[in-house]
C-alpha cells in the first residue's frame, strides 16, 4: 500500500500542487512554506509566485483508489484522503486547469473518503466544478475549513454551513489548529448574515424575519495547538471548552495535540487526559 501519513485524523495526504500564500494568523508559522524553502527552493509562496505541480499525485491517488477495497476489508471503512496539506485547494493563484484536473481525479476516486481543507471558504462556490453546483456535490467528498480564533469562526463558519445547505455537501468539518484563543461555536455573530448561529446544532436565530431556522450543522471538530519553532501556546481550557460544546450537541470531537513546549500558562491539569478524547470518525 502507499505510505500513510502521521496525521491521526486521516489515512493519506494528497497534494496536486505545492505553494500558497498566507491569508491569516493560522498561516504565521506555515510548515509547508518552511518545507518549500528547505526542499524546493522556496519560490512557491506569495501572491505572484508560481505554484509547483506534484508529478506523482495522480498515480498516488489511483493507487489509493485501487487499494481501497483491501483497505476497507482490513479497516472496515474507506480510506480517508486529506487534500491539501502543503497548499490550498481554493487558492486564487492556482491555474484553473490544474484545479479542474484535480477535481476530475477526485470524482473518479469514489472509493475514497476525500477530505478537502481550505482557509478560503469564500472561494469555494465559484471554484467548484459547474456540475457539483448543478447536479450535486460528490457523496464521497467532504469539506473542512480552518478556524483559529473567534473572528474567523464568526466570518467563515456561517459561509461553510450555507455552502453545505446549498450544495448538499455530505459532511463539513472544522480544523481548529493552531487554536489561538477561546472560541464559542454556539453563538456565532456572522459578518454577512443578520443572525446568531449555533454551528453545532445548525440553529440560526435571525435578527430580522423568521426568528429561528434549522439548517445543517458542523459534523466534526478537530482541535490542536501549534507545534514547531516559536509555537504559540494553547490554553487547555480553550480545548476543554470546545470539547464541552461538542459534547452538548453530540458533535464528534478529535483532540489532535496540545502543541509546542512553551508553556506560559499553568501546567496542564492531571485530569486532562487527551488520549481519552473520542476519535472523530
Ligand atoms: S493556507 Fe495553509 S498552506 Fe497556505 S500559507 Fe496558510 S497554512 Fe500555509
Coordinates of C-alpha atoms and ligand atoms in Angstrom, one line a residue:
X1 CA 0.0 0.0 0.0
X2 CA 1.0 3.7 -0.3
X3 CA 2.9 5.2 2.5
X4 CA 0.4 6.6 5.0
X5 CA 0.5 9.8 7.0
X6 CA 1.2 10.5 10.7
X7 CA -1.8 12.9 10.8
X8 CA -4.2 11.0 13.1
X9 CA -7.5 12.1 11.5
X10 CA -6.7 10.9 8.0
X11 CA -5.0 8.0 6.2
X12 CA -3.3 9.7 3.3
X13 CA -2.3 13.2 2.3
X14 CA -2.5 14.3 -1.3
X15 CA -1.1 17.5 -2.8
X16 CA -1.8 18.1 -6.5
X17 CA 0.4 21.1 -6.3
X18 CA 2.5 22.8 -3.7
X19 CA 2.8 26.5 -2.8
X20 CA 0.4 29.0 -1.3
X21 CA 0.0 32.5 0.2
X22 CA -0.5 33.4 3.8
X23 CA -4.1 34.5 4.5
X24 CA -4.5 34.7 8.2
X25 CA -2.9 34.2 11.7
X26 CA -3.1 30.5 11.3
X27 CA -0.6 30.7 8.5
X28 CA 2.1 32.6 10.5
X29 CA 4.3 29.6 11.1
X30 CA 3.3 27.7 8.0
X31 CA 5.0 24.3 8.0
X32 CA 4.5 24.0 4.2
X33 CA 6.3 27.3 3.5
X34 CA 9.3 26.2 5.6
X35 CA 9.4 22.9 3.8
X36 CA 9.3 24.7 0.5
X37 CA 12.3 26.8 1.5
X38 CA 14.1 23.7 2.6
X39 CA 13.4 21.3 -0.2
X40 CA 12.2 23.0 -3.4
X41 CA 13.9 26.4 -3.5
X42 CA 11.4 28.5 -1.5
X43 CA 10.0 30.1 -4.7
X44 CA 6.4 28.9 -4.5
X45 CA 4.9 31.2 -1.8
X46 CA 3.2 34.6 -2.1
X47 CA 0.9 36.4 -4.5
X48 CA 3.0 36.3 -7.6
X49 CA 4.8 33.0 -7.0
X50 CA 4.1 30.1 -9.4
X51 CA 2.8 27.0 -7.6
X52 CA 4.6 23.7 -8.2
X53 CA 2.7 20.8 -9.7
X54 CA 3.4 17.5 -8.0
X55 CA 4.1 14.9 -10.7
X56 CA 3.4 11.8 -8.6
X57 CA 0.0 13.0 -7.3
X58 CA -2.3 11.4 -10.0
X59 CA -0.5 8.0 -9.7
X60 CA -0.7 8.2 -5.9
X61 CA -4.5 8.8 -5.9
X62 CA -5.1 6.0 -8.4
X63 CA -3.1 3.6 -6.2
X64 CA -5.1 4.6 -3.1
X65 CA -8.3 4.0 -5.1
X66 CA -7.1 0.6 -6.4
X67 CA -6.2 -0.5 -2.9
X68 CA -9.3 0.9 -1.3
X69 CA -11.2 -2.4 -1.2
X70 CA -8.3 -4.1 0.6
X71 CA -8.2 -1.1 3.0
X72 CA -11.9 -1.5 3.6
X73 CA -11.6 -5.2 4.2
X74 CA -8.8 -4.5 6.8
X75 CA -10.2 -1.4 8.5
X76 CA -14.0 -1.7 7.9
X77 CA -14.1 1.8 6.3
X78 CA -12.9 3.6 3.1
X79 CA -9.5 5.3 3.2
X80 CA -9.6 9.0 4.1
X81 CA -7.5 11.2 1.8
X82 CA -6.7 14.7 3.1
X83 CA -6.2 17.4 0.3
X84 CA -4.1 19.5 0.5
X85 CA -1.6 19.6 3.4
X86 CA 1.0 21.7 1.5
X87 CA -1.3 24.1 -0.4
X88 CA -4.9 25.2 -0.5
X89 CA -7.4 23.7 -3.0
X90 CA -9.1 27.1 -3.4
X91 CA -6.0 29.2 -3.9
X92 CA -6.6 32.1 -6.3
X93 CA -3.1 31.7 -7.8
X94 CA -3.5 28.2 -9.0
X95 CA -4.3 27.7 -12.7
X96 CA -7.9 26.7 -13.2
X97 CA -6.8 23.9 -15.5
X98 CA -4.9 22.3 -12.6
X99 CA -7.9 22.6 -10.3
X100 CA -10.2 21.0 -12.9
X101 CA -7.9 18.2 -13.5
X102 CA -7.7 17.7 -9.7
X103 CA -11.4 17.7 -9.3
X104 CA -11.9 15.2 -12.2
X105 CA -9.4 12.8 -10.5
X106 CA -11.2 13.2 -7.1
X107 CA -14.5 12.4 -8.7
X108 CA -13.0 9.1 -10.1
X109 CA -11.6 8.2 -6.6
X110 CA -15.0 7.3 -5.4
X111 CA -13.9 4.5 -3.0
X112 CA -12.0 7.1 -1.0
X113 CA -13.4 9.4 1.6
X114 CA -11.9 12.7 0.4
X115 CA -11.3 15.5 3.0
X116 CA -10.9 18.9 1.3
X117 CA -9.5 21.5 3.7
X118 CA -9.3 25.3 3.0
X119 CA -8.7 28.6 4.6
X120 CA -10.5 30.3 1.6
X121 CA -14.1 29.2 2.1
X122 CA -15.3 32.4 0.2
X123 CA -13.8 30.9 -3.0
X124 CA -15.5 27.6 -2.9
X125 CA -18.7 28.3 -4.6
X126 CA -17.1 29.9 -7.7
X127 CA -14.2 27.4 -7.9
X128 CA -16.0 24.0 -7.7
X129 CA -16.9 22.3 -11.0
X130 CA -20.0 23.6 -12.5
X131 CA -21.6 20.1 -12.3
X132 CA -21.1 20.0 -8.5
X133 CA -23.3 23.1 -8.3
X134 CA -25.8 21.9 -10.9
X135 CA -26.1 18.1 -10.3
X136 CA -24.8 17.8 -6.8
X137 CA -21.7 17.6 -4.7
X138 CA -20.0 14.1 -4.9
X139 CA -21.1 11.9 -2.0
X140 CA -17.5 10.8 -1.2
X141 CA -16.1 14.3 -0.8
X142 CA -16.4 16.5 2.4
X143 CA -15.3 20.0 3.1
X144 CA -13.3 21.3 6.1
X145 CA -12.2 24.8 6.9
X146 CA -9.5 26.1 9.3
X147 CA -10.6 28.3 12.1
X148 CA -8.1 29.6 14.7
X149 CA -9.9 32.4 16.5
X150 CA -13.4 33.8 17.2
X151 CA -13.2 36.3 14.3
X152 CA -12.6 33.6 11.8
X153 CA -15.3 31.5 13.3
X154 CA -17.9 34.3 13.0
X155 CA -16.7 35.1 9.5
X156 CA -16.3 31.7 7.9
X157 CA -18.4 29.0 9.6
X158 CA -21.8 30.6 8.6
X159 CA -20.4 30.5 5.0
X160 CA -19.5 26.9 5.4
X161 CA -22.9 26.0 6.7
X162 CA -24.6 28.0 3.9
X163 CA -22.5 26.0 1.3
X164 CA -23.5 22.7 3.0
X165 CA -27.1 23.6 2.7
X166 CA -27.0 24.9 -0.9
X167 CA -24.8 22.1 -2.3
X168 CA -25.9 19.3 -0.1
X169 CA -22.3 18.6 0.9
X170 CA -22.3 15.2 2.7
X171 CA -20.3 16.5 5.7
X172 CA -18.4 19.6 6.8
X173 CA -15.8 19.9 9.5
X174 CA -13.6 22.4 11.4
X175 CA -9.8 22.1 11.8
X176 CA -9.2 24.4 14.8
X177 CA -5.4 24.2 14.6
X178 CA -3.5 26.1 15.7
X179 CA -6.1 27.2 18.2
X180 CA -5.1 30.8 19.2
X181 CA -7.8 31.8 21.6
X182 CA -11.1 30.6 23.2
X183 CA -13.9 30.2 20.6
X184 CA -17.6 29.9 21.2
X185 CA -19.1 27.9 18.3
X186 CA -22.6 28.1 19.8
X187 CA -23.2 31.9 19.4
X188 CA -21.5 32.9 16.2
X189 CA -22.1 36.5 15.1
X190 CA -21.8 36.2 11.2
X191 CA -20.3 39.1 9.3
X192 CA -22.6 38.6 6.3
X193 CA -25.8 37.4 7.9
X194 CA -28.1 39.2 10.3
X195 CA -28.3 36.2 12.7
X196 CA -26.8 34.5 15.7
X197 CA -25.8 31.0 14.7
X198 CA -25.1 27.8 16.7
X199 CA -22.6 26.0 14.4
X200 CA -23.1 22.7 16.3
X201 CA -26.9 22.5 16.2
X202 CA -27.5 24.4 12.9
X203 CA -29.9 26.8 14.6
X204 CA -30.0 30.3 13.2
X205 CA -31.7 33.0 15.3
X206 CA -32.5 35.7 12.8
X207 CA -32.5 39.3 13.9
X208 CA -35.0 40.3 11.2
X209 CA -37.5 37.9 9.8
X210 CA -38.3 34.4 11.0
X211 CA -36.8 34.1 14.4
X212 CA -35.5 30.6 14.2
X213 CA -34.4 28.3 11.4
X214 CA -32.9 24.8 11.5
X215 CA -30.1 24.2 9.0
X216 CA -27.2 21.8 8.6
X217 CA -24.6 21.9 11.3
X218 CA -20.9 21.2 11.6
X219 CA -20.3 17.4 11.5
X220 CA -16.9 17.2 13.3
X221 CA -14.4 19.3 15.1
X222 CA -10.6 18.8 15.3
X223 CA -8.6 20.9 17.8
X224 CA -4.9 21.2 18.1
X225 CA -2.2 23.5 19.5
X226 CA 0.7 24.8 17.4
X227 CA 3.9 22.8 17.2
X228 CA 7.3 23.6 15.8
X229 CA 9.7 26.5 16.5
X230 CA 8.1 29.6 18.2
X231 CA 4.8 27.7 18.6
X232 CA 2.1 29.9 20.1
X233 CA 0.6 28.3 23.3
X234 CA -2.9 26.9 23.5
X235 CA -4.5 27.0 26.9
X236 CA -6.0 23.6 27.9
X237 CA -9.3 25.4 28.8
X238 CA -9.8 26.5 25.2
X239 CA -9.7 22.9 24.1
X240 CA -11.8 21.8 27.1
X241 CA -14.4 24.4 26.3
X242 CA -14.7 23.1 22.7
X243 CA -14.9 19.6 23.9
X244 CA -17.8 20.6 26.2
X245 CA -19.6 22.4 23.4
X246 CA -19.3 19.4 21.1
X247 CA -20.3 17.1 23.9
X248 CA -23.5 19.0 24.5
X249 CA -24.5 18.8 20.8
X250 CA -23.2 15.3 20.2
X251 CA -20.7 16.6 17.6
X252 CA -17.7 14.3 17.1
X253 CA -14.5 15.9 18.6
X254 CA -10.9 15.0 18.0
X255 CA -8.1 16.3 20.1
X256 CA -5.0 16.3 17.9
X257 CA -2.3 17.7 20.1
X258 CA -1.7 20.2 22.9
X259 CA 1.1 21.9 20.8
X260 CA 4.6 23.2 21.4
X261 CA 6.6 23.1 24.6
X262 CA 6.4 26.8 25.5
X263 CA 4.0 27.0 28.4
X264 CA 3.4 30.4 29.9
X265 CA 0.0 29.1 31.0
X266 CA -0.4 27.0 34.1
X267 CA 0.6 23.4 33.6
X268 CA -2.0 21.0 32.1
X269 CA -4.1 19.6 34.9
X270 CA -3.6 15.9 35.5
X271 CA -7.1 15.0 34.8
X272 CA -7.0 16.3 31.2
X273 CA -6.3 13.0 29.5
X274 CA -6.0 13.9 25.8
X275 CA -5.8 10.2 24.9
X276 CA -9.3 9.7 26.3
X277 CA -11.0 12.1 23.9
X278 CA -13.1 10.2 21.4
X279 CA -11.9 9.9 17.8
X280 CA -13.9 12.0 15.4
X281 CA -15.0 9.4 12.8
Ligands
LIG1 S1 -3.3 28.3 3.7 FE1 -2.1 26.6 4.6 S2 -0.5 26.1 3.1 FE2 -1.3 28.2 2.7 S3 0.1 29.6 3.8 FE3 -1.7 29.2 5.1 S4 -1.1 27.5 6.4 FE4 0.4 27.5 4.6

